[in-house]
Each structure stands twice: as C-alpha cells, then as structure tokens.
Short mmCIF file of C-alpha atoms and ligand atoms in Angstrom, two decimals:
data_model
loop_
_atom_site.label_atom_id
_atom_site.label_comp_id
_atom_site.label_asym_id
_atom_site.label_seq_id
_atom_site.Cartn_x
_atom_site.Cartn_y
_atom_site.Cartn_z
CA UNK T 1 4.12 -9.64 -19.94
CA UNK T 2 5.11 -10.15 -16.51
CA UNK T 3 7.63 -12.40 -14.63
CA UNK T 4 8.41 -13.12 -11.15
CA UNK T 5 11.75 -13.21 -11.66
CA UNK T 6 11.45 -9.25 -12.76
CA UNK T 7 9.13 -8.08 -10.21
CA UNK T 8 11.77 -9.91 -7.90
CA UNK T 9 14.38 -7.46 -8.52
CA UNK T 10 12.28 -4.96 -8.92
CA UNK T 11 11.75 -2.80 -5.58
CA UNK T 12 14.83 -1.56 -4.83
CA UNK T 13 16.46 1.87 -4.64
CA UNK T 14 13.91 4.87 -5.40
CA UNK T 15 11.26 2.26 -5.98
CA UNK T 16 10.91 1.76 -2.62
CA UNK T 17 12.08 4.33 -0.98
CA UNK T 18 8.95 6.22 -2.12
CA UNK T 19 7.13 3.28 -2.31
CA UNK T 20 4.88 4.59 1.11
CA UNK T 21 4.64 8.13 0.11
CA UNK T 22 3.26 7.28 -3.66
CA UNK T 23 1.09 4.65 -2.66
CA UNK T 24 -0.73 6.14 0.73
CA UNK T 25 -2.17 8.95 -1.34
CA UNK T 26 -4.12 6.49 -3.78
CA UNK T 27 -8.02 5.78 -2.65
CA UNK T 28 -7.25 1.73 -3.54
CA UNK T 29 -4.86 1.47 -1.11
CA UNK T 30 -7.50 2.84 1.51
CA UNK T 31 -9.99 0.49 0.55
CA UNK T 32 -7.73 -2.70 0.56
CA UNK T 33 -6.91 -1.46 4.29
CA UNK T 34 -10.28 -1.21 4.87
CA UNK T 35 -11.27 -4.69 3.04
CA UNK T 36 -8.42 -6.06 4.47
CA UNK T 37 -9.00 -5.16 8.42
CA UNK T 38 -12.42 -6.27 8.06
CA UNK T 39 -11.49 -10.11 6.95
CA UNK T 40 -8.99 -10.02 9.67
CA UNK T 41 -11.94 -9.77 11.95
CA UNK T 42 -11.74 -13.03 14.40
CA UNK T 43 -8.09 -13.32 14.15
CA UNK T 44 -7.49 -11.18 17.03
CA UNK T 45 -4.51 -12.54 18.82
CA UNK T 46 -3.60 -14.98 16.20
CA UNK T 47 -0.43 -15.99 13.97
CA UNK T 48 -0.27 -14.30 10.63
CA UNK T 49 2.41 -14.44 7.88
CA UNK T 50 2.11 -11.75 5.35
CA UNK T 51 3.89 -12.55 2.12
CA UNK T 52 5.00 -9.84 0.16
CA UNK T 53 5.25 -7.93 3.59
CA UNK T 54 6.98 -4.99 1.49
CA UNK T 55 7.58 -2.14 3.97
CA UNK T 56 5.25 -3.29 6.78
CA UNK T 57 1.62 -1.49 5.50
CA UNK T 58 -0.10 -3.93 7.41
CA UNK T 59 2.31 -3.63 10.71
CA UNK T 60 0.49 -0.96 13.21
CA UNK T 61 -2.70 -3.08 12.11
CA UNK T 62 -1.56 -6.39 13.05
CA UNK T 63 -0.19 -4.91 16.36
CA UNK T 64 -3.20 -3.66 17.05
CA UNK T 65 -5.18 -6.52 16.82
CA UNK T 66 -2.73 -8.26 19.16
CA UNK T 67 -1.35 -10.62 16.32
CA UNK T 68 1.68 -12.23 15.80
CA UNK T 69 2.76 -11.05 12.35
CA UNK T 70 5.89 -12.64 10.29
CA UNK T 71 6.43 -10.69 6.91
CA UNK T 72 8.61 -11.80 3.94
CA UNK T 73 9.70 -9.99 1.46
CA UNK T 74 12.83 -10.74 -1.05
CA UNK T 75 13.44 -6.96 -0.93
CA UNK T 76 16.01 -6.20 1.58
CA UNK T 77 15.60 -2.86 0.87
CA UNK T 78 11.63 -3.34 1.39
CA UNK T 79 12.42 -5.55 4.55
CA UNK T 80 14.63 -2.58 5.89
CA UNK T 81 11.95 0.34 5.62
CA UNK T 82 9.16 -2.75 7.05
CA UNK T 83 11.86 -2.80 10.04
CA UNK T 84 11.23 0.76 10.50
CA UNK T 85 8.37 0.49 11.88
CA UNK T 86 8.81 -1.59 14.78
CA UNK T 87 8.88 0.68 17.61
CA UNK T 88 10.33 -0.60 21.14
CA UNK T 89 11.09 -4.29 22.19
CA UNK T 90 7.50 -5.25 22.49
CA UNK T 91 6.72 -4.81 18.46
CA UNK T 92 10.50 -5.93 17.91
CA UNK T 93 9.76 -9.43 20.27
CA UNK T 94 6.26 -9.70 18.48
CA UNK T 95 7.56 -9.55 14.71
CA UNK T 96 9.52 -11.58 12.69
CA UNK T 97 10.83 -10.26 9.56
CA UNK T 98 12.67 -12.21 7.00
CA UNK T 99 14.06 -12.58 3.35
CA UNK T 100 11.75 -15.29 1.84
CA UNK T 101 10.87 -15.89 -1.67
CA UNK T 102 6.82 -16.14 -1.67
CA UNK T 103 7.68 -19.25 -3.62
CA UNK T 104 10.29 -20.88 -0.59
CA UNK T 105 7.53 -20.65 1.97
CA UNK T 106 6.70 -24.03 2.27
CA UNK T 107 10.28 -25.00 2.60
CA UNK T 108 11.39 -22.20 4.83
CA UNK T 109 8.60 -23.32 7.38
CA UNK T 110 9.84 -26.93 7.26
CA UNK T 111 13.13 -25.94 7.68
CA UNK T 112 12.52 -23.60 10.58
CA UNK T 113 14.95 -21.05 9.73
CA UNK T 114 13.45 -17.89 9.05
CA UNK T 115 9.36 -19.05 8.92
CA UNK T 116 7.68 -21.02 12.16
CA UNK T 117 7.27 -24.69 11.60
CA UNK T 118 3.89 -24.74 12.81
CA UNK T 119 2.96 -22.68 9.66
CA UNK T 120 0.25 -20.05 10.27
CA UNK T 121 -3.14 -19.25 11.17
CA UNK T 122 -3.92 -16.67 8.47
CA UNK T 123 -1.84 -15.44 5.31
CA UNK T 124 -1.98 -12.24 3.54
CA UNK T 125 -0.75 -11.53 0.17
CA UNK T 126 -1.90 -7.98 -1.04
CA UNK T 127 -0.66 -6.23 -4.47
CA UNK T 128 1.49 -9.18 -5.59
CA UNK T 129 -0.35 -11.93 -7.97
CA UNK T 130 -1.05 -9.32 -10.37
CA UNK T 131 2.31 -8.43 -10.54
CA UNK T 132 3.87 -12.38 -11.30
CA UNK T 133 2.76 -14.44 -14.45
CA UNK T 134 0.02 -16.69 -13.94
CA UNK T 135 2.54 -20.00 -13.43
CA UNK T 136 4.07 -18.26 -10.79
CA UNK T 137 0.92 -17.46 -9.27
CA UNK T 138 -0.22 -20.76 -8.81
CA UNK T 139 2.73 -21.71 -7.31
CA UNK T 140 2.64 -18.76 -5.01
CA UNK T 141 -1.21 -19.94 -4.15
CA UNK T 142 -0.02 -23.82 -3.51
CA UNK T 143 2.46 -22.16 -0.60
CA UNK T 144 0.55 -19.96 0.94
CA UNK T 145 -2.44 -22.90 1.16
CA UNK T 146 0.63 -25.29 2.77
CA UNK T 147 1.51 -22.94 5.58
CA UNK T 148 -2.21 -21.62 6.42
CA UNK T 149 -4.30 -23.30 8.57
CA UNK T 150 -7.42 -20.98 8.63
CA UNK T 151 -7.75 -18.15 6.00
CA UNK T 152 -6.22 -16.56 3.23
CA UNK T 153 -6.66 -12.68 2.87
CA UNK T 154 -5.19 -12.02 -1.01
CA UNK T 155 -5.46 -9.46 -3.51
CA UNK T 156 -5.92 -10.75 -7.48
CA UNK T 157 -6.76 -9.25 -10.89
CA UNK T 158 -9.13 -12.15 -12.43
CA UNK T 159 -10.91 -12.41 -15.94
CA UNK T 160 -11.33 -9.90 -18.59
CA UNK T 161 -12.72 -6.62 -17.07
CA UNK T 162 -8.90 -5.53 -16.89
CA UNK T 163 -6.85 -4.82 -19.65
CA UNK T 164 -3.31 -6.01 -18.33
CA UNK T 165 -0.26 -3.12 -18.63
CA UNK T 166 3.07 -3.98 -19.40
CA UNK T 167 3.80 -4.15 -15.43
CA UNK T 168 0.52 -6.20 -14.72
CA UNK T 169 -1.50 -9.39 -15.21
CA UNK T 170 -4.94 -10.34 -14.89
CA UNK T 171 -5.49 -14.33 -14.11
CA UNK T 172 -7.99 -16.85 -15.36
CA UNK T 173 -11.09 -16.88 -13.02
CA UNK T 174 -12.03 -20.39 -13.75
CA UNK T 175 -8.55 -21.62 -13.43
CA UNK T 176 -8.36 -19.91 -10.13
CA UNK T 177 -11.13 -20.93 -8.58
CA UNK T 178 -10.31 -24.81 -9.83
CA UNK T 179 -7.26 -24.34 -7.95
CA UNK T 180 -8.46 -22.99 -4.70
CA UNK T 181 -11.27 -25.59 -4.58
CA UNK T 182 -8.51 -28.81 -5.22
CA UNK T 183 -6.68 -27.87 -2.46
CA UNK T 184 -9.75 -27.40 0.03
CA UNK T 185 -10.24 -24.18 -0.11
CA UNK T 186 -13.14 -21.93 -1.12
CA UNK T 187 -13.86 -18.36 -1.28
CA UNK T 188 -15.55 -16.57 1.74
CA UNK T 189 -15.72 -13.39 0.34
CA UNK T 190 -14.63 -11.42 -2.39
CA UNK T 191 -14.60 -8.06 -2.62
CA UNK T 192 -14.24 -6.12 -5.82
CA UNK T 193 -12.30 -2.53 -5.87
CA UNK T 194 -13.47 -0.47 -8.57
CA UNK T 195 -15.01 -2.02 -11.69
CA UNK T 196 -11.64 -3.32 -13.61
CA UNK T 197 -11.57 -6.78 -12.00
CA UNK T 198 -9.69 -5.82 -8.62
CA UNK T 199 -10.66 -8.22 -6.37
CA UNK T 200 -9.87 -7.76 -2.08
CA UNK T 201 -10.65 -12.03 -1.18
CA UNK T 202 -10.95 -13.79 1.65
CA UNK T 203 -10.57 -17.69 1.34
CA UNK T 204 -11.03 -20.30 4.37
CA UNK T 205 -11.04 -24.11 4.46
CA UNK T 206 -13.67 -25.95 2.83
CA UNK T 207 -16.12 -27.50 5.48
C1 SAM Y 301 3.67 -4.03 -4.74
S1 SAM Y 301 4.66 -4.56 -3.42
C2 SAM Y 301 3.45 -5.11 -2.26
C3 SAM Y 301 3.91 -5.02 -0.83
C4 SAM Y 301 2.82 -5.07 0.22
N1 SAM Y 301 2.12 -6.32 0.21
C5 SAM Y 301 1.84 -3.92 0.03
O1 SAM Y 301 0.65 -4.15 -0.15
O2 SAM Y 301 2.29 -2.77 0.08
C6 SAM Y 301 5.33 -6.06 -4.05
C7 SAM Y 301 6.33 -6.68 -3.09
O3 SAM Y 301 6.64 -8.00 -3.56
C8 SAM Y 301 7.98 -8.28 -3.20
N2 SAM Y 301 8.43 -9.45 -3.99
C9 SAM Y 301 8.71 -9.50 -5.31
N3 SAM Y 301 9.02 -10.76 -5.67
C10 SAM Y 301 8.93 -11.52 -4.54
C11 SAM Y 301 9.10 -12.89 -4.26
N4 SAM Y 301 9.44 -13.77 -5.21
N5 SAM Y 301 8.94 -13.33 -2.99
C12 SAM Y 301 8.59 -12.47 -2.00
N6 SAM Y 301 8.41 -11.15 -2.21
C13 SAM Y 301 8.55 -10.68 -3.46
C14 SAM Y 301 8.67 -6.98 -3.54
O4 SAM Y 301 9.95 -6.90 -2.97
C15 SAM Y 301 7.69 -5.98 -2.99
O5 SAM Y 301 7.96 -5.70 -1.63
#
C-alpha cells in the first residue's frame, strides 16, 4: 500500500540524484511531455503552478511558452536539482520555487508566503497521485481545484486495468470523476498511456 507520508520522504539522496538520468530514457516519460505540451496549448504567457515540480522536467517547456511557472516540491533535494535549471536572471526572475506540501497549497496561497495569492491559471501534477493513497489524493485534488482558475493538467492510475505494486496505487474511476464534477470541474481530455490504466488528463471548469 501506499502513503503520502512515505512517498514524502521518499526522494532524497540517490533517489533523486538519478532521478533525471533513469527517468529520461523511459518512452512514458516522452509521451507525458508530449501529452502534456499539447494541453498546455492556449496557456501561452500564463501563470502555472506545478505541484510535485520534482527537479524542474517541465522548466525549459514552461519558459518556452513564455509562462510564469511556480513549482513545489517537499524535496529539498528535488527543489535543489529543479533550481539547476534556471539559467540567467531572466528564468531566475520568471520562476518561483518553493517547499510546499501538495496538501498546504491552499493555505500557502492564502498566506502569501511561498505561493501567489491570486492562485493560478493552470496546475500540473504529473507522476504523483499514483504514488499517495487514495485519501490523500482527494485531498491533493480539492487543492489544486482551490488555487486553479482555468485547467488542470494531471497524471492518474484509475480503475482496474492496473495491478497496483507495492510503490503504486490505482484510484476509483467513479469516485474520481464524482469528485471532479462536485467541485465544477469536468474532464476535457484524457489521454491514456499504454493499456494499464495510465491516464495523461486535462480538466477545465464546468460551463
Ligand atoms: C515521481 S516524482 C514526480 C516529479 C515531477 N512531477 C515529474 O514528473 O518528474 C514525485 C515528487 O513528489 C514529491 N512529493 C512527495 N510528497 C509530496 C508532497 N506531500 N507534497 C509535494 N511534493 C511531494 C517528491 O519529492 C517528488 O519530487
């Protein structure tokens, strides 16, 4: 089973110092670039906070598009390698790292500390709700739909297709989509990755 609390302690050391190097060689993480650029499409220009951040995948992307990213991570040592990557004052004035729990987002945006108090215009949340039990997703899902004003770009295992590992969870479609419709959302597009129930999704406000 998994936990948030261990998959909060748990990339550190080796684990993510070769977090890059094990990861860019796998043909999912190409696709979810790929998925993921594509339902960033429109957002050029805009604000986006990108919860787990890790070490900054998304960065060169976001700078490219001419957005405004803010990544948190609880990792310092994942915040640290995401910090990196900034290159020069420009990316360093554009980017706001900080260490946020995925669950604190709602508060840290209220509070103003680390997170802007006008919340966001997108959120992105890649390769983390499978790792967190399905409690902790939820709660994850009600704070990234509090600080998002237009779309959420997310990466989930849902139903049965996926036999869970010891490291990994699969979540209850129905229950899911219950959730994202009571808090006026719905799902745009969804984009499975292979056939085990990897899903790339794009949620926006309900109209
Ligand atoms: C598999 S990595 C994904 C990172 C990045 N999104 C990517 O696609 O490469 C999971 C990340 O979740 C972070 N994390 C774990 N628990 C967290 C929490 N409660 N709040 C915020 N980040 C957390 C870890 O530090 C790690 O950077």
């Amino acid at each position: 089973m998994v936990s948030i609390q261990a998959t909060s302690k748990k990339y550190r050391g080796r684990k993510a110092e070769t977090y890059d190097e094990i990861r860019t060689r796998q043909q999912r993480w190409t696709l979810e670039n790929k998925a993921v650029e594509q339902m960033l499409d429109g957002m050029q220009g805009r604000t986006v906070l990108d919860c787990p951040v890790g070490t900054g995948r998304f960065l060169s992307l976001y700078w490219r598009m001419g957005m405004l990213p803010t990544g948190a991570d609880i990792s310092d040592e994942m915040l640290a390698l995401a910090r990196k990557k900034l290159r020069g004052p420009e990316q360093r004035r554009l980017t706001t790292l900080a260490h946020v729990s995925a669950t604190e987002l709602a508060l840290a945006c209220s509070e103003n500390v680390l997170l802007s108090r006008k919340g966001y215009d997108v959120a992105v949340c890649v390769r983390f709700l499978d790792l967190i039990d399905e409690e902790a997703m939820r709660r994850v899902m009600i704070q990234l739909f509090q600080v998002t004003r237009e779309r959420v770009i997310l990466t989930i295992r849902l139903g049965d297709e996926y036999v869970p590992k010891s490291n990994t969870a699969t979540h209850d479609r129905l229950a899911f989509n219950r959730l994202v419709k009571s808090r006026g959302w719905c799902v745009e597009e969804s984009r499975p990755i292979f056939d085990a129930g990897w899903t790339v999704m794009q949620l926006g406000r309900k109209k």
